[in-house]
Amino acid sequence: MEKKRVVLVTGAARGLGAAIARRLGKDGFRVAVNYCHSQNLADKVAQGIIAEGGEAKAFRADVTNLDDVKAMLAEIRNTWGSVEILVNNATGPQPERPLEEYSWQDFADQIDFFIKAPVYLMQELIAPMKQARWGKVINIGSEVTENYRPIFSPYIAAKSALLGLTRTWALEFGPWNIAINSIAPGWIPTERHSDAESADLEAYRAKVPMGRQGVPEDVASAASYLAREETNFISGQQFCVNGANTF
Ligand SMILES: NC(=O)c1ccc[n+]([C@@H]2O[C@H](COP(=O)([O-])OP(=O)(O)OC[C@H]3O[C@@H](n4cnc5c(N)ncnc54)[C@H](OP(=O)(O)O)[C@@H]3O)[C@@H](O)[C@H]2O)c1
């Protein structure tokens, strides 16, 4: 790799974010491992990357809080310089209920993670990216924006809005050579799904043409591809990582 780019992966203490951070660490990026509550886990992710010869450090911030975002980006800047590749991955709880049982706050909570956080981060990062005429944003979406299902409306609405941000930002920032893409995973079991019913898991797998669920490393491979210098002309796209479950 020509230059050691600085990448920030939000919500990288566990799950898909941790796998993305590890993979980008192995690829030679300087990896800012963001966490909000789980410092021990984030430190372990960073230490694992360093143990394999990479560069990484854990940085705390609630990405839905502007003061936290500003403080974290300043800390990263003081450590390595400005973030050049942003992976918007962090998520909170994702409730599934009929519409009558949601409050507006349930919708606002999803919008906080999938719109407010990326907006806060990009409003801070866009000036240095424009100045460098280089930048990449990888938004972690979901296959549910291609394959709607009921009782998940706050999450699906917010992820759909994130896809809207991906495409409009690709248009808006293209003139500065800044590429914005989305990775849309299928259902990939992480710690969060430890209480999933085996019947639900089997029913999902039965529909996937490739006959399996993904693993976090499948998403990490896609992120690795999109983070490379050589894929800079790919922008405004959504990549589903789901074994042909959606087109
Ligand atoms: N797994 C799937 O099946 C799947 C499918 C489609 C899309 N996705 C998307 O992939 C992304 C990751 O999902 P996941 O399954 O890996 O989730 P996860 O295992 O629940 O991980 C979420 C991460 O977000 C962090 N986090 C929570 N609140 C935060 C905050 N306020 N600020 C910063 N970080 C915060 C958590 O760390 P702390 O404990 O430190 O807060 C944790 O590391 C999400 O955007 C999700 O919607 C996942």
CSV table of C-alpha atoms and ligand atoms in Angstrom, one decimal:
chain,number,residue,atom,x,y,z
A,1,MET,CA,0.0,0.0,0.0
A,2,GLU,CA,1.4,3.4,-1.1
A,3,LYS,CA,0.4,5.5,2.0
A,4,LYS,CA,-0.7,4.4,5.5
A,5,ARG,CA,-4.2,5.9,5.4
A,6,VAL,CA,-6.1,6.7,8.6
A,7,VAL,CA,-9.3,4.8,9.0
A,8,LEU,CA,-12.0,5.2,11.6
A,9,VAL,CA,-14.4,2.3,12.2
A,10,THR,CA,-17.3,3.3,14.4
A,11,GLY,CA,-18.7,0.7,16.8
A,12,ALA,CA,-15.6,-1.6,16.3
A,13,ALA,CA,-15.5,-3.2,19.8
A,14,ARG,CA,-17.3,-6.3,18.6
A,15,GLY,CA,-19.4,-7.8,15.7
A,16,LEU,CA,-18.9,-6.6,12.2
A,17,GLY,CA,-17.1,-3.5,13.2
A,18,ALA,CA,-14.4,-5.5,15.0
A,19,ALA,CA,-13.9,-7.8,12.0
A,20,ILE,CA,-13.7,-4.7,9.6
A,21,ALA,CA,-11.1,-3.1,11.9
A,22,ARG,CA,-9.0,-6.3,12.1
A,23,ARG,CA,-9.1,-6.7,8.3
A,24,LEU,CA,-8.1,-3.1,7.6
A,25,GLY,CA,-5.3,-3.4,10.2
A,26,LYS,CA,-4.0,-6.5,8.4
A,27,ASP,CA,-4.2,-4.5,5.1
A,28,GLY,CA,-1.9,-1.9,6.5
A,29,PHE,CA,-4.2,1.0,7.5
A,30,ARG,CA,-3.9,2.9,10.7
A,31,VAL,CA,-7.1,1.9,12.5
A,32,ALA,CA,-9.0,4.0,14.9
A,33,VAL,CA,-11.2,1.4,16.8
A,34,ASN,CA,-14.2,3.4,18.1
A,35,TYR,CA,-16.2,2.2,21.1
A,36,CYS,CA,-18.7,3.8,23.3
A,37,HIS,CA,-19.2,1.4,26.3
A,38,SER,CA,-16.8,-1.5,25.7
A,39,GLN,CA,-13.3,-0.2,26.3
A,40,ASN,CA,-11.9,-3.6,27.2
A,41,LEU,CA,-13.2,-5.2,24.0
A,42,ALA,CA,-12.0,-2.2,21.9
A,43,ASP,CA,-8.5,-2.4,23.5
A,44,LYS,CA,-8.4,-6.1,22.7
A,45,VAL,CA,-9.3,-5.5,19.0
A,46,ALA,CA,-6.5,-2.8,18.8
A,47,GLN,CA,-4.0,-5.0,20.6
A,48,GLY,CA,-4.8,-7.9,18.3
A,49,ILE,CA,-4.1,-5.7,15.2
A,50,ILE,CA,-0.8,-4.5,16.8
A,51,ALA,CA,0.2,-8.1,17.6
A,52,GLU,CA,-0.1,-8.9,13.9
A,53,GLY,CA,2.2,-6.0,13.0
A,54,GLY,CA,-0.4,-3.4,12.3
A,55,GLU,CA,-1.2,0.0,13.8
A,56,ALA,CA,-4.4,0.6,15.9
A,57,LYS,CA,-5.7,2.4,18.9
A,58,ALA,CA,-9.1,2.5,20.7
A,59,PHE,CA,-10.9,5.8,20.8
A,60,ARG,CA,-14.0,6.4,22.9
A,61,ALA,CA,-17.0,8.4,21.6
A,62,ASP,CA,-20.7,8.2,21.6
A,63,VAL,CA,-21.0,8.8,17.8
A,64,THR,CA,-24.5,10.3,18.3
A,65,ASN,CA,-23.1,13.1,20.5
A,66,LEU,CA,-21.4,16.0,18.7
A,67,ASP,CA,-19.0,17.0,21.5
A,68,ASP,CA,-17.8,13.3,21.7
A,69,VAL,CA,-17.4,13.1,18.0
A,70,LYS,CA,-15.3,16.4,17.9
A,71,ALA,CA,-13.1,15.3,20.8
A,72,MET,CA,-12.5,11.8,19.3
A,73,LEU,CA,-11.6,13.2,15.8
A,74,ALA,CA,-9.2,15.7,17.5
A,75,GLU,CA,-7.6,12.8,19.4
A,76,ILE,CA,-7.2,10.8,16.2
A,77,ARG,CA,-5.8,13.9,14.4
A,78,ASN,CA,-3.2,14.3,17.2
A,79,THR,CA,-2.2,10.7,16.9
A,80,TRP,CA,-2.0,10.1,13.1
A,81,GLY,CA,-3.6,13.0,11.3
A,82,SER,CA,-7.1,13.4,9.9
A,83,VAL,CA,-9.4,10.4,9.2
A,84,GLU,CA,-9.2,9.7,5.5
A,85,ILE,CA,-11.5,6.6,5.4
A,86,LEU,CA,-14.7,6.6,7.6
A,87,VAL,CA,-16.6,3.4,8.2
A,88,ASN,CA,-20.1,4.2,9.6
A,89,ASN,CA,-20.9,0.9,11.4
A,90,ALA,CA,-22.1,1.6,15.0
A,91,THR,CA,-25.6,0.6,16.0
A,92,GLY,CA,-27.7,0.5,19.1
A,93,PRO,CA,-30.5,-1.9,19.9
A,94,GLN,CA,-32.7,-2.7,16.9
A,95,PRO,CA,-36.3,-3.3,18.2
A,96,GLU,CA,-38.8,-5.3,16.1
A,97,ARG,CA,-42.5,-4.6,16.9
A,98,PRO,CA,-45.8,-3.7,15.2
A,99,LEU,CA,-46.1,0.0,14.5
A,100,GLU,CA,-48.7,0.6,17.2
A,101,GLU,CA,-46.1,-0.4,19.8
A,102,TYR,CA,-43.4,2.0,18.7
A,103,SER,CA,-43.0,5.5,20.1
A,104,TRP,CA,-41.5,8.3,18.0
A,105,GLN,CA,-38.3,7.9,20.1
A,106,ASP,CA,-37.8,4.4,18.7
A,107,PHE,CA,-37.6,6.0,15.2
A,108,ALA,CA,-35.4,8.8,16.4
A,109,ASP,CA,-33.0,6.3,18.0
A,110,GLN,CA,-32.4,4.6,14.7
A,111,ILE,CA,-32.0,7.9,12.9
A,112,ASP,CA,-29.5,9.0,15.6
A,113,PHE,CA,-27.2,6.1,14.6
A,114,PHE,CA,-27.7,5.9,10.9
A,115,ILE,CA,-28.1,9.6,10.0
A,116,LYS,CA,-27.1,11.9,12.9
A,117,ALA,CA,-23.8,10.1,13.6
A,118,PRO,CA,-22.7,10.0,9.9
A,119,VAL,CA,-23.7,13.6,9.5
A,120,TYR,CA,-21.8,14.8,12.6
A,121,LEU,CA,-18.7,12.8,11.5
A,122,MET,CA,-18.8,14.0,7.9
A,123,GLN,CA,-19.4,17.6,8.8
A,124,GLU,CA,-16.1,17.5,10.7
A,125,LEU,CA,-14.2,15.4,8.1
A,126,ILE,CA,-15.3,16.9,4.8
A,127,ALA,CA,-13.1,20.0,4.9
A,128,PRO,CA,-9.8,18.0,5.2
A,129,MET,CA,-11.0,15.4,2.7
A,130,LYS,CA,-11.8,18.2,0.2
A,131,GLN,CA,-8.5,19.8,0.8
A,132,ALA,CA,-6.7,16.5,0.2
A,133,ARG,CA,-8.9,15.8,-2.7
A,134,TRP,CA,-9.2,12.3,-1.3
A,135,GLY,CA,-11.5,10.5,1.0
A,136,LYS,CA,-13.6,7.4,1.3
A,137,VAL,CA,-16.8,6.7,3.3
A,138,ILE,CA,-18.2,3.2,3.7
A,139,ASN,CA,-21.7,3.2,5.2
A,140,ILE,CA,-22.8,-0.1,6.6
A,141,GLY,CA,-26.4,-0.5,5.4
A,142,SER,CA,-28.5,-3.6,5.4
A,143,GLU,CA,-30.1,-5.9,2.8
A,144,VAL,CA,-33.4,-4.9,4.3
A,145,THR,CA,-33.4,-1.8,2.1
A,146,GLU,CA,-33.6,-4.2,-0.9
A,147,ASN,CA,-35.8,-6.8,0.8
A,148,TYR,CA,-38.4,-5.1,3.0
A,149,ARG,CA,-40.0,-7.0,5.9
A,150,PRO,CA,-42.7,-6.0,8.4
A,151,ILE,CA,-42.4,-4.9,12.1
A,152,PHE,CA,-38.9,-3.4,11.5
A,153,SER,CA,-40.0,0.0,10.3
A,154,PRO,CA,-37.7,2.3,12.4
A,155,TYR,CA,-34.6,0.4,11.4
A,156,ILE,CA,-35.5,0.0,7.7
A,157,ALA,CA,-36.5,3.7,7.4
A,158,ALA,CA,-33.2,4.8,8.9
A,159,LYS,CA,-31.1,2.4,6.8
A,160,SER,CA,-33.0,3.6,3.7
A,161,ALA,CA,-32.2,7.2,4.6
A,162,LEU,CA,-28.5,6.2,5.0
A,163,LEU,CA,-28.6,4.8,1.5
A,164,GLY,CA,-30.0,8.2,0.4
A,165,LEU,CA,-27.0,9.9,2.1
A,166,THR,CA,-24.6,7.5,0.4
A,167,ARG,CA,-25.9,8.4,-3.1
A,168,THR,CA,-26.4,12.2,-2.6
A,169,TRP,CA,-22.9,12.5,-0.9
A,170,ALA,CA,-21.4,10.5,-3.8
A,171,LEU,CA,-22.8,13.2,-6.1
A,172,GLU,CA,-21.9,16.1,-3.9
A,173,PHE,CA,-18.3,15.1,-3.1
A,174,GLY,CA,-17.4,13.3,-6.3
A,175,PRO,CA,-15.8,16.5,-7.7
A,176,TRP,CA,-13.2,16.3,-4.8
A,177,ASN,CA,-12.4,12.6,-5.6
A,178,ILE,CA,-14.2,11.5,-2.4
A,179,ALA,CA,-15.9,8.1,-2.8
A,180,ILE,CA,-19.0,7.1,-0.8
A,181,ASN,CA,-20.4,3.5,-0.9
A,182,SER,CA,-22.6,1.3,1.1
A,183,ILE,CA,-22.2,-2.3,2.2
A,184,ALA,CA,-25.5,-4.1,2.8
A,185,PRO,CA,-25.0,-7.3,4.8
A,186,GLY,CA,-27.6,-10.0,5.1
A,187,TRP,CA,-28.3,-11.5,8.5
A,188,ILE,CA,-24.8,-12.3,9.9
A,189,PRO,CA,-25.0,-13.7,13.4
A,190,THR,CA,-22.9,-11.6,15.8
A,191,GLU,CA,-22.9,-11.5,19.7
A,192,ARG,CA,-26.1,-9.4,19.4
A,193,HIS,CA,-27.9,-12.5,18.0
A,194,SER,CA,-26.9,-14.9,20.7
A,195,ASP,CA,-30.6,-15.5,21.6
A,196,ALA,CA,-31.8,-16.0,18.0
A,197,GLU,CA,-34.2,-18.9,17.6
A,198,SER,CA,-32.6,-21.8,15.6
A,199,ALA,CA,-35.8,-22.1,13.6
A,200,ASP,CA,-35.4,-18.4,12.5
A,201,LEU,CA,-31.8,-19.0,11.6
A,202,GLU,CA,-32.7,-22.1,9.6
A,203,ALA,CA,-35.6,-20.4,7.8
A,204,TYR,CA,-33.3,-17.5,6.8
A,205,ARG,CA,-30.6,-19.8,5.5
A,206,ALA,CA,-33.1,-21.8,3.5
A,207,LYS,CA,-33.9,-18.7,1.5
A,208,VAL,CA,-30.3,-17.8,0.7
A,209,PRO,CA,-29.2,-19.1,-2.7
A,210,MET,CA,-25.8,-19.9,-1.4
A,211,GLY,CA,-27.3,-21.8,1.4
A,212,ARG,CA,-25.5,-20.2,4.3
A,213,GLN,CA,-25.4,-17.1,6.4
A,214,GLY,CA,-22.4,-14.8,6.1
A,215,VAL,CA,-19.7,-14.4,8.6
A,216,PRO,CA,-18.3,-11.0,9.8
A,217,GLU,CA,-15.2,-11.6,7.6
A,218,ASP,CA,-17.4,-11.5,4.5
A,219,VAL,CA,-18.3,-7.9,5.3
A,220,ALA,CA,-14.7,-7.1,6.2
A,221,SER,CA,-13.5,-8.4,2.8
A,222,ALA,CA,-15.9,-6.0,1.1
A,223,ALA,CA,-14.8,-3.1,3.3
A,224,SER,CA,-11.1,-4.0,2.5
A,225,TYR,CA,-11.9,-3.8,-1.3
A,226,LEU,CA,-13.7,-0.5,-1.0
A,227,ALA,CA,-11.0,1.1,1.2
A,228,ARG,CA,-8.2,0.5,-1.4
A,229,GLU,CA,-6.7,3.3,-3.5
A,230,GLU,CA,-7.4,1.3,-6.7
A,231,THR,CA,-11.2,1.2,-6.1
A,232,ASN,CA,-11.5,5.0,-6.0
A,233,PHE,CA,-13.6,5.3,-9.1
A,234,ILE,CA,-16.4,3.2,-7.4
A,235,SER,CA,-18.8,5.6,-5.7
A,236,GLY,CA,-22.5,5.8,-4.9
A,237,GLN,CA,-23.0,2.1,-5.0
A,238,GLN,CA,-24.5,-0.4,-2.6
A,239,PHE,CA,-22.9,-3.8,-2.3
A,240,CYS,CA,-25.0,-6.6,-0.8
A,241,VAL,CA,-23.0,-9.2,1.1
A,242,ASN,CA,-25.7,-11.9,1.3
A,243,GLY,CA,-25.0,-14.9,-1.0
A,244,ALA,CA,-27.4,-13.6,-3.7
A,245,ASN,CA,-30.3,-13.1,-1.3
A,246,THR,CA,-31.2,-9.8,-3.0
A,247,PHE,CA,-30.3,-8.1,-6.3
B,1,LIG,N1,-25.1,-8.5,12.0
B,1,LIG,C1,-26.1,-8.4,11.1
B,1,LIG,O1,-26.8,-9.4,10.8
B,1,LIG,C2,-26.3,-7.1,10.3
B,1,LIG,C3,-27.0,-7.2,9.1
B,1,LIG,C4,-27.2,-6.0,8.4
B,1,LIG,C5,-26.6,-4.9,8.8
B,1,LIG,N2,-25.9,-4.8,9.9
B,1,LIG,C6,-25.3,-3.6,10.4
B,1,LIG,O2,-23.9,-3.8,10.7
B,1,LIG,C7,-23.5,-2.9,11.7
B,1,LIG,C8,-22.9,-3.6,12.8
B,1,LIG,O3,-23.8,-4.6,13.3
B,1,LIG,P1,-23.4,-5.7,14.4
B,1,LIG,O4,-24.4,-6.8,14.2
B,1,LIG,O5,-21.9,-5.9,14.3
B,1,LIG,O6,-23.8,-4.9,15.8
B,1,LIG,P2,-23.2,-5.1,17.3
B,1,LIG,O7,-22.5,-6.5,17.4
B,1,LIG,O8,-24.4,-4.9,18.2
B,1,LIG,O9,-22.1,-4.0,17.5
B,1,LIG,C9,-22.5,-2.7,17.6
B,1,LIG,C10,-21.3,-1.9,17.9
B,1,LIG,O10,-21.7,-0.5,18.1
B,1,LIG,C11,-21.1,0.0,19.3
B,1,LIG,N3,-21.9,1.1,19.8
B,1,LIG,C12,-23.2,1.1,20.4
B,1,LIG,N4,-23.6,2.3,20.7
B,1,LIG,C13,-22.6,3.2,20.3
B,1,LIG,C14,-22.4,4.6,20.3
B,1,LIG,N5,-23.4,5.4,20.8
B,1,LIG,N6,-21.3,5.1,19.8
B,1,LIG,C15,-20.3,4.4,19.3
B,1,LIG,N7,-20.4,3.0,19.2
B,1,LIG,C16,-21.5,2.4,19.7
B,1,LIG,C17,-21.0,-1.1,20.2
B,1,LIG,O11,-19.9,-0.9,21.1
B,1,LIG,P3,-20.0,-0.4,22.6
B,1,LIG,O12,-20.4,-1.6,23.4
B,1,LIG,O13,-18.6,0.1,22.9
B,1,LIG,O14,-21.0,0.7,22.7
B,1,LIG,C18,-20.7,-2.3,19.3
B,1,LIG,O15,-19.3,-2.4,19.1
B,1,LIG,C19,-24.8,-2.1,12.1
B,1,LIG,O16,-24.8,-0.9,11.4
B,1,LIG,C20,-25.9,-3.0,11.6
B,1,LIG,O17,-27.1,-2.3,11.4
B,1,LIG,C21,-25.7,-5.9,10.7
